[in-house]
PDB file of C-alpha atoms in Angstrom:
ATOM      1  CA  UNK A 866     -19.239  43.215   0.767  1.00  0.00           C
ATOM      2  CA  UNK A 867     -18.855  42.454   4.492  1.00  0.00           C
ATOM      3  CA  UNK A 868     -15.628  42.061   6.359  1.00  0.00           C
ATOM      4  CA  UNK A 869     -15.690  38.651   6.652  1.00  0.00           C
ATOM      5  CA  UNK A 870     -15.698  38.115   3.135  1.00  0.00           C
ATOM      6  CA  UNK A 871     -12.770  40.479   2.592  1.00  0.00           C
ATOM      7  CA  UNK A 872     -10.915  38.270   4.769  1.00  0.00           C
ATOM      8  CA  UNK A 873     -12.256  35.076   2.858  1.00  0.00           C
ATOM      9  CA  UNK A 874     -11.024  35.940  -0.134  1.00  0.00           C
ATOM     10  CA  UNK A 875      -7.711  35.986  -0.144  1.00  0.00           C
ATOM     11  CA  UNK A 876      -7.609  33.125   2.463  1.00  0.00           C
ATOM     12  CA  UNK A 877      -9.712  30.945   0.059  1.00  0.00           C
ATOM     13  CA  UNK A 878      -7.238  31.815  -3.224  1.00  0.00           C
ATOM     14  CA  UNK A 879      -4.347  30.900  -0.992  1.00  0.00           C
ATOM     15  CA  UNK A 880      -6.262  27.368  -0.245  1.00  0.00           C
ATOM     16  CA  UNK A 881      -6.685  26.737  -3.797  1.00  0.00           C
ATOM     17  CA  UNK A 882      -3.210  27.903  -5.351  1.00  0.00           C
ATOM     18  CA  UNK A 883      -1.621  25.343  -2.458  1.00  0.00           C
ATOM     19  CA  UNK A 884      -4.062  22.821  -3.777  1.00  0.00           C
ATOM     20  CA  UNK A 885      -3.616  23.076  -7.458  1.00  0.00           C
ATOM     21  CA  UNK A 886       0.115  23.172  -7.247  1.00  0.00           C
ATOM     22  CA  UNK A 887       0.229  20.041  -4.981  1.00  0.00           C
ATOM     23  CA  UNK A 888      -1.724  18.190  -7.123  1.00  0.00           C
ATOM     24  CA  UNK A 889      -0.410  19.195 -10.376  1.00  0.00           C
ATOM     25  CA  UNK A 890       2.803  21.039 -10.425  1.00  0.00           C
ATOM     26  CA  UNK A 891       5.995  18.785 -11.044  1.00  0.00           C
ATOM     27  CA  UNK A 892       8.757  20.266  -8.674  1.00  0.00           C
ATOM     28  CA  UNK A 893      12.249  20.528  -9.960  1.00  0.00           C
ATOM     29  CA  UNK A 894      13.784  18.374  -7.689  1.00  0.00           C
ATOM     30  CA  UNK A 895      10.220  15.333  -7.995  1.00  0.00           C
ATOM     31  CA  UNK A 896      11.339  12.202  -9.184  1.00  0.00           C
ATOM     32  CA  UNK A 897       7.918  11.217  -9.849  1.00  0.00           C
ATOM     33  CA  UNK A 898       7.621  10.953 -13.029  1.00  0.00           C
ATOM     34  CA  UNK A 899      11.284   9.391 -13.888  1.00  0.00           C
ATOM     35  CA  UNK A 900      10.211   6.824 -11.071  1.00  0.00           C
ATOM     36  CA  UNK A 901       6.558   5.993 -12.836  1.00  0.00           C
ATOM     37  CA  UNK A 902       8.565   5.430 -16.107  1.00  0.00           C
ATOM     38  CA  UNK A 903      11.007   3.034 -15.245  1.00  0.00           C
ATOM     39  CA  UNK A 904       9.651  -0.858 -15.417  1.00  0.00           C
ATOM     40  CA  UNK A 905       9.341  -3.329 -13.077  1.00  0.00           C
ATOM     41  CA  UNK A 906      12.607  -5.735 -13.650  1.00  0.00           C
ATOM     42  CA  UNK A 907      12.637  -9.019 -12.419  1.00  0.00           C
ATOM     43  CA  UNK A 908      15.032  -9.990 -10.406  1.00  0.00           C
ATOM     44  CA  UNK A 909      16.550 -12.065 -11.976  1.00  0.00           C
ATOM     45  CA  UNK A 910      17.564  -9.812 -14.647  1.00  0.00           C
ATOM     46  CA  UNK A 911      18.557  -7.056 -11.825  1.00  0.00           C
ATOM     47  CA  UNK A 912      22.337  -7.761 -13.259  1.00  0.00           C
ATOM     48  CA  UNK A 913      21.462  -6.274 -16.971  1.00  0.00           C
ATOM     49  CA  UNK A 914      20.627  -3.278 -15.809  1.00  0.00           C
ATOM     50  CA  UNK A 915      23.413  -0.249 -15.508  1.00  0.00           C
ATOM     51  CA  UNK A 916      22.146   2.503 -13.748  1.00  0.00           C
ATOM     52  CA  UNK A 917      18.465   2.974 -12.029  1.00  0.00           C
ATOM     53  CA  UNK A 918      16.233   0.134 -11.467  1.00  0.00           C
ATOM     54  CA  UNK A 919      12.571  -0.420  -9.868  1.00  0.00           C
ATOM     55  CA  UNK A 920      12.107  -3.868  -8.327  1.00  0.00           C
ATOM     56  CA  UNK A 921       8.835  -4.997  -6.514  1.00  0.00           C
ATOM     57  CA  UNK A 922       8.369  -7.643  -3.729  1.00  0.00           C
ATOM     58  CA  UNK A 923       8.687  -8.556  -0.402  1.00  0.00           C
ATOM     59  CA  UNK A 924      11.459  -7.797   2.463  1.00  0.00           C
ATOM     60  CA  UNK A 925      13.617 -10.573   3.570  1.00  0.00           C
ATOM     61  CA  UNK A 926      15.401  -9.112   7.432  1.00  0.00           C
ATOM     62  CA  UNK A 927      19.325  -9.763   7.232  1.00  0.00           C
ATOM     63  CA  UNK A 928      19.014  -8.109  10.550  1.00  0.00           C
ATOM     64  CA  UNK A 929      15.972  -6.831  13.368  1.00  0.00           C
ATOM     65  CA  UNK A 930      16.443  -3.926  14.433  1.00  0.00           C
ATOM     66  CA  UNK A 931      13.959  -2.007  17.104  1.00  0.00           C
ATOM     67  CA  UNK A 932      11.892   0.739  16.096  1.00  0.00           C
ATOM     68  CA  UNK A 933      11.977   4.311  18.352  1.00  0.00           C
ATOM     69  CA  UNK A 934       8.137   4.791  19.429  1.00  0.00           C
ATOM     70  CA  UNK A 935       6.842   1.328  19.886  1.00  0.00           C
ATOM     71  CA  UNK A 936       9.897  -0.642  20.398  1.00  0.00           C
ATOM     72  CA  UNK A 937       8.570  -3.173  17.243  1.00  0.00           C
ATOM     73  CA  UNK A 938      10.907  -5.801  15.835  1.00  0.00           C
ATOM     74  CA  UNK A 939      11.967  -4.331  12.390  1.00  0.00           C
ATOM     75  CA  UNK A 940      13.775  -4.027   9.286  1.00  0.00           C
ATOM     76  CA  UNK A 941      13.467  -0.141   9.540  1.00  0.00           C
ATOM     77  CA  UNK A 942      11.424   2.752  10.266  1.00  0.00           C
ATOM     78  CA  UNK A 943      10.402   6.323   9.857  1.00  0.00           C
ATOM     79  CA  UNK A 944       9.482   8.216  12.898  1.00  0.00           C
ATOM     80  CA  UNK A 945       8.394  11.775  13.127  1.00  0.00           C
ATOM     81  CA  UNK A 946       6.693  13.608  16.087  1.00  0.00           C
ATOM     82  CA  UNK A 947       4.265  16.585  14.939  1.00  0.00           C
ATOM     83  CA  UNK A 948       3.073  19.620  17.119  1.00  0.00           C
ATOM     84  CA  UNK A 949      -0.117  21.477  16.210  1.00  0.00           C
ATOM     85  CA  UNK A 950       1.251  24.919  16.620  1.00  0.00           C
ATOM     86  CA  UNK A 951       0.338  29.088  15.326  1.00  0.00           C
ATOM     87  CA  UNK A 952       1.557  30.383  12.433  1.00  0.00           C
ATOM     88  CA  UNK A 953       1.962  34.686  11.959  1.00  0.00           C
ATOM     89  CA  UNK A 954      -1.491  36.546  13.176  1.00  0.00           C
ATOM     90  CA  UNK A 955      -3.736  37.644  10.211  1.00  0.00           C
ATOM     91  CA  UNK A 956      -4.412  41.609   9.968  1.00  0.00           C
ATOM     92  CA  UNK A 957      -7.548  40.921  11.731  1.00  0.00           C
ATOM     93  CA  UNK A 958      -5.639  39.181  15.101  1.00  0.00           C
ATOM     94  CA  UNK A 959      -6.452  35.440  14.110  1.00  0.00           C
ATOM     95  CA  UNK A 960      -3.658  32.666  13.863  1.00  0.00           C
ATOM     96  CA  UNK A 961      -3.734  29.901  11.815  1.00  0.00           C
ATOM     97  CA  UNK A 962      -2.711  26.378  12.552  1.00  0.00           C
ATOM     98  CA  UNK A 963      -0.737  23.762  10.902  1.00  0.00           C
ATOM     99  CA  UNK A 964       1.606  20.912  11.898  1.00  0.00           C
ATOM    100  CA  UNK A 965       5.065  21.043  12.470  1.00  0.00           C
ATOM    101  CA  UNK A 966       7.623  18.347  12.570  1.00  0.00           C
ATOM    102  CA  UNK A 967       9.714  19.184  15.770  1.00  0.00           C
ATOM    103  CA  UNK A 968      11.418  15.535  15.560  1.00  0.00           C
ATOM    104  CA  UNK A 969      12.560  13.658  13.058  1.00  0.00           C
ATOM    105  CA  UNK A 970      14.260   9.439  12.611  1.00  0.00           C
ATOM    106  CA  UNK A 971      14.918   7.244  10.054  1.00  0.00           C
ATOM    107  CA  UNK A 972      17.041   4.070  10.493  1.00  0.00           C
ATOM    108  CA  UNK A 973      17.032   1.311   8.278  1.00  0.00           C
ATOM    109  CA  UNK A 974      19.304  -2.320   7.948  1.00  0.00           C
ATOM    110  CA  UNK A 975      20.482  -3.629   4.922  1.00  0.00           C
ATOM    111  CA  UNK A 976      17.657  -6.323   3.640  1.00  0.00           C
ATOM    112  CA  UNK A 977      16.774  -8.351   0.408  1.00  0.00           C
ATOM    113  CA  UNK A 978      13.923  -7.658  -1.238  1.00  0.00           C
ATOM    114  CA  UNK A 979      12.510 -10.818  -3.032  1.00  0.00           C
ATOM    115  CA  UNK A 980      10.035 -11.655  -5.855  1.00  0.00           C
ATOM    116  CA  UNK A 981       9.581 -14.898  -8.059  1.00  0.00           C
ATOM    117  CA  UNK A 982      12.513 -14.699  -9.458  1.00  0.00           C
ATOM    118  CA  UNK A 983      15.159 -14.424  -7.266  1.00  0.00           C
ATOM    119  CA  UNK A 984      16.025 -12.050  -4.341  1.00  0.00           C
ATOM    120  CA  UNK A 985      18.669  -9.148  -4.139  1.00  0.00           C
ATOM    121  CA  UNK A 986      20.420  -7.062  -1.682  1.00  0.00           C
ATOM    122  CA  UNK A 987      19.549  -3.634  -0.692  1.00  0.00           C
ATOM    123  CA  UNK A 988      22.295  -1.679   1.187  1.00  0.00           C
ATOM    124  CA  UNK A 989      20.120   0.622   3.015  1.00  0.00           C
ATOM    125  CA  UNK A 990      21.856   3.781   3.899  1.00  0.00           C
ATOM    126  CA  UNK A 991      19.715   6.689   3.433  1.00  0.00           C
ATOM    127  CA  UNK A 992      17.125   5.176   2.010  1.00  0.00           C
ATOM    128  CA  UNK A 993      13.756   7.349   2.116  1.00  0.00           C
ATOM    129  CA  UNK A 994      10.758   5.161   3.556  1.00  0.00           C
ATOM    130  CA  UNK A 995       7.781   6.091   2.161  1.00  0.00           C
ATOM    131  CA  UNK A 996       5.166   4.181   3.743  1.00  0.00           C
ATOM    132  CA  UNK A 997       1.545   3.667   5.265  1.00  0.00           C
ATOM    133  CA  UNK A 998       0.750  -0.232   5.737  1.00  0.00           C
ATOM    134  CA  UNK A 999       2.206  -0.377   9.155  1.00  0.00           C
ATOM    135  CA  UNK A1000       1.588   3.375  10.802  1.00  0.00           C
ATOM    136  CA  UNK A1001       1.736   3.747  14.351  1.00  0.00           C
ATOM    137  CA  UNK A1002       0.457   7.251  16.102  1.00  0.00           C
ATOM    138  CA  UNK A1003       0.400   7.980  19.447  1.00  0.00           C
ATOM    139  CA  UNK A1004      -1.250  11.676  20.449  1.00  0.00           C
ATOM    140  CA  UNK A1005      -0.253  12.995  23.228  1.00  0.00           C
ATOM    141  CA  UNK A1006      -1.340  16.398  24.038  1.00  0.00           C
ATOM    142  CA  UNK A1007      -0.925  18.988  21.124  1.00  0.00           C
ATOM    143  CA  UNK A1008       1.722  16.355  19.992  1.00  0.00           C
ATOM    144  CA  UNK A1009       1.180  13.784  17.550  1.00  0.00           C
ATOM    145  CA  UNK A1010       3.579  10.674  16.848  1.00  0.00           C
ATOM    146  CA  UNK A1011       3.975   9.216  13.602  1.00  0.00           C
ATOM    147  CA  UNK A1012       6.212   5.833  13.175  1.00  0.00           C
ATOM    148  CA  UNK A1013       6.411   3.943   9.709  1.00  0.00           C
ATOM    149  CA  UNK A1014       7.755   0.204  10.319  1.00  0.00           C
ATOM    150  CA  UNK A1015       8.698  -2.156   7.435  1.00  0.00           C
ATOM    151  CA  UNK A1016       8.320  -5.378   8.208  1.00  0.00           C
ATOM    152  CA  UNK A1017       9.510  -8.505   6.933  1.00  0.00           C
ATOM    153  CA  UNK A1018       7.958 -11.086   4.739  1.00  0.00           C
ATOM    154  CA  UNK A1019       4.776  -9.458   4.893  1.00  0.00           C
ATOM    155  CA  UNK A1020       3.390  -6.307   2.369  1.00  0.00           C
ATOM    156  CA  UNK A1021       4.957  -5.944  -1.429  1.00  0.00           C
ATOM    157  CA  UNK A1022       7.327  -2.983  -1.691  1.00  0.00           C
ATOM    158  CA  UNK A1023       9.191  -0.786  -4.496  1.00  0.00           C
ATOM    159  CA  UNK A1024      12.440  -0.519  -4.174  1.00  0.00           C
ATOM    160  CA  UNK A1025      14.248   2.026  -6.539  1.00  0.00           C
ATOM    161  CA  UNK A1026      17.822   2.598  -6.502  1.00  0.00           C
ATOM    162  CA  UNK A1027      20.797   1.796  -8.604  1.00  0.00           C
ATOM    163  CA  UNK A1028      22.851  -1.396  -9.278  1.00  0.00           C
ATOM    164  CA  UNK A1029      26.220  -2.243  -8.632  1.00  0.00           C
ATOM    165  CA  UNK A1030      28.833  -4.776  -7.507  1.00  0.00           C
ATOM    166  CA  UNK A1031      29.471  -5.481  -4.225  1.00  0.00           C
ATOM    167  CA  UNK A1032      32.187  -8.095  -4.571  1.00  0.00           C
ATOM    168  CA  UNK A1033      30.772 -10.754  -6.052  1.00  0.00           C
ATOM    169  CA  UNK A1034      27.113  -9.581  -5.134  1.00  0.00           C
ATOM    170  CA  UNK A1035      24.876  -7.213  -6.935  1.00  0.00           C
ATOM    171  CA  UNK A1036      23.441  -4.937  -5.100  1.00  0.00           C
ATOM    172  CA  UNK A1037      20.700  -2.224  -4.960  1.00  0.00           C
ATOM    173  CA  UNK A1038      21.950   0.942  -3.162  1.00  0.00           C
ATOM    174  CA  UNK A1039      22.027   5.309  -3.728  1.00  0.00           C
ATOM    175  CA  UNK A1040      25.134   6.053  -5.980  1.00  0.00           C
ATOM    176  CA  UNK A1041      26.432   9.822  -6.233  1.00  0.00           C
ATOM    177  CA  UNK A1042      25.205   9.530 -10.067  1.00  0.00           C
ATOM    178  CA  UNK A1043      21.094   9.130  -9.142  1.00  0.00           C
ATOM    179  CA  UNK A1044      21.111   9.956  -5.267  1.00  0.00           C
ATOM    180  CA  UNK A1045      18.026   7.953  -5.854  1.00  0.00           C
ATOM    181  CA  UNK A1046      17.082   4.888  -3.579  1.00  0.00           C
ATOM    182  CA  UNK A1047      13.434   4.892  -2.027  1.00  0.00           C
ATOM    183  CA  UNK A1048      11.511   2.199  -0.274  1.00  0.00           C
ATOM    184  CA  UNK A1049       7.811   2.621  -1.114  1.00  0.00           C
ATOM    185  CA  UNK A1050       4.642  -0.177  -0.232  1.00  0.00           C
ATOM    186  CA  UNK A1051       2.209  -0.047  -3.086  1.00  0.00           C
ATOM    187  CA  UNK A1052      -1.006   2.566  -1.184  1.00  0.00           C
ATOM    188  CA  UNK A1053       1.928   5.387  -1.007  1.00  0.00           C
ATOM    189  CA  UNK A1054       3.273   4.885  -4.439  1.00  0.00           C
ATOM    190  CA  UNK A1055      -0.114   4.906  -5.888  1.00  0.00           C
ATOM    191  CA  UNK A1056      -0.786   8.042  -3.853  1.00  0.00           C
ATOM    192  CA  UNK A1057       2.602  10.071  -4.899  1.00  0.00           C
ATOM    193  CA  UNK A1058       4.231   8.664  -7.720  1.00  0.00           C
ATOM    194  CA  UNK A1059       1.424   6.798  -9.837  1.00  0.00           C
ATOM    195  CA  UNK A1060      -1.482   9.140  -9.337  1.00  0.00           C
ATOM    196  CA  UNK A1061      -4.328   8.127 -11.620  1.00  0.00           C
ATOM    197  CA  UNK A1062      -5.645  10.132 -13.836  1.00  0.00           C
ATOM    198  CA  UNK A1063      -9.013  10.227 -12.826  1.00  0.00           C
ATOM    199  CA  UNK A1064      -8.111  11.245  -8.900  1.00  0.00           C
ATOM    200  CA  UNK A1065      -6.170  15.160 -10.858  1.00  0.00           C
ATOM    201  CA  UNK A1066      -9.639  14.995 -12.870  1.00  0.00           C
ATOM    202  CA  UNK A1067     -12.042  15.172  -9.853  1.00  0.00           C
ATOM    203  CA  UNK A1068      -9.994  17.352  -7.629  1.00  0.00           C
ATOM    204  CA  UNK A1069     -10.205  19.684 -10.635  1.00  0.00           C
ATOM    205  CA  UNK A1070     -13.408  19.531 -11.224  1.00  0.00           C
ATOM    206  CA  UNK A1071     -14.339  19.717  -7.442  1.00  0.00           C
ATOM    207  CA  UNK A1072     -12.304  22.850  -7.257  1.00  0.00           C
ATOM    208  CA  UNK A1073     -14.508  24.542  -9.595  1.00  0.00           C
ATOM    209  CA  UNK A1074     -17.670  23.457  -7.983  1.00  0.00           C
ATOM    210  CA  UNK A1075     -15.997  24.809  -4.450  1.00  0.00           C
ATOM    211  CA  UNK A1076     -15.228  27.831  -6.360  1.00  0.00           C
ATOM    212  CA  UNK A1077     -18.303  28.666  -8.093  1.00  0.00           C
ATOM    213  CA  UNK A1078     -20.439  28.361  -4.862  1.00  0.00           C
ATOM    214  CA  UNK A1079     -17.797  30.721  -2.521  1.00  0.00           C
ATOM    215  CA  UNK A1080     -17.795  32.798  -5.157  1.00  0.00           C
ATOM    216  CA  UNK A1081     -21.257  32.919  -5.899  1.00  0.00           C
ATOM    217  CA  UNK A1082     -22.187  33.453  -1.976  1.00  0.00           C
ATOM    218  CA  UNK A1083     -19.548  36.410  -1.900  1.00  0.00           C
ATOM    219  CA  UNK A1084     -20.896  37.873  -4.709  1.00  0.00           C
ATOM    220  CA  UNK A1085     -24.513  37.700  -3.944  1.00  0.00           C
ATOM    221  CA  UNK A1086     -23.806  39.512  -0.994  1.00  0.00           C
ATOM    222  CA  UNK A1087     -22.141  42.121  -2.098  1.00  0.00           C
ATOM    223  CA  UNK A1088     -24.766  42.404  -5.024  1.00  0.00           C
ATOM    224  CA  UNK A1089     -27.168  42.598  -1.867  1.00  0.00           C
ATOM    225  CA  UNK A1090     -25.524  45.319  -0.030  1.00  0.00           C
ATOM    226  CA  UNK A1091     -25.195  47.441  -3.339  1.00  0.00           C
ATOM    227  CA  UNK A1092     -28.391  46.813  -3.858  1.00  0.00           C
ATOM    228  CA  UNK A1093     -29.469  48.059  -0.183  1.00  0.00           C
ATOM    229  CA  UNK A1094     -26.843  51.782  -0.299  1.00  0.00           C
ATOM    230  CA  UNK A1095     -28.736  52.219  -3.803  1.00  0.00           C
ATOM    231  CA  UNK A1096     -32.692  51.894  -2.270  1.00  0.00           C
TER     232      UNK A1096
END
């Protein structure tokens, strides 16, 4: 078996553990699945509910704020500024490459989100943004910029968080109890809290095609250079 391959190998394993376990492994601390299970409540009913609650619709601005990279009129936004750096040298001298986040913003105003059956606040202090609708990047260099807006009146959002009186308001907002309250539009929570079925299906299956031909290539070649010391 040549040296390249020895170095393949254990790369290649590496790729596919990191795969598998993205795709299927349910972290400790993923809300996922509690998220996926909890219905859609209208509105309306918002006040019935006692503890965590998923409500889908559109953002309504109680204030504009301005976003960090491109200066857009907002209700909040996620900004993050990558670098495409080395990570530790392999035995054999090579370095690999990844992304690194070397700065990091999220700022949000309270908003209501609204659907047809009413609207409700949403006090929006830390609230994770999870979204890909309205993406900005700028590359500049070996630095990449990344800015998430959400905008008002426009896309339909999740919103889940927990209930409680503000006053004489009900509100949506993170309690100590859940330390739950995430904005997501509906391409990024199809892509990491509803996965479908089908989409763990083919990456399995297309792991085992990737890993029957590397493994069949390796093998043949080492096959061949037996085959070569024996005649």
């Amino acid at each position: 078996m040549s040296e390249s391959c020895l170095i393949l190998i254990p790369l290649f394993v590496f790729v596919l553990l990191f795969i598998i376990t993205s795709v299927f492994k349910k972290k400790k601390k993923d809300n996922r699945e509690r998220i996926k299970n909890l219905p859609i409540t209208d509105i309306k009913d918002a006040e019935k509910i006692s503890d965590l609650i998923k409500v889908k619709g559109t953002l309504i601005k109680i204030k504009i704020i301005q976003s960090y990279l491109t200066k857009t009129q907002c209700i909040g936004y996620d900004y993050k500024a990558k670098k495409w750096v080395s990570s530790d040298r392999f035995d054999n001298d090579r370095s690999s490459k990844r992304w690194k986040t070397i700065e990091s913003i999220e700022e949000c105003y309270d908003f209501y989100i609204q659907d047809h059956t009413g609207k409700i606040k949403v006090e929006a202090e830390d609230i994770s943004i999870v979204s890909y609708n309205n993406e900005k990047k700028i590359k500049k260099g070996q630095i990449s910029y990344y800015e998430n807006l959400l905008l008002p009146n426009t896309d339909e959002y999740y919103i889940v968080g927990s209930i409680e009186k503000d006053e004489n308001e009900i509100i949506i907002r993170k309690s100590v109890m859940d330390n739950e309250l995430s904005i997501f539009d509906l391409k990024s929570y199809d892509l990491f809290v509803d996965i479908p079925k089908w989409y763990r299906i083919g990456c399995a299956v297309f792991l085992i095609i990737i890993a029957i031909i590397f493994f069949a290539i390796v093998f043949d070649e080492a096959l061949k250079g037996l085959i070569e010391k024996l005649f």
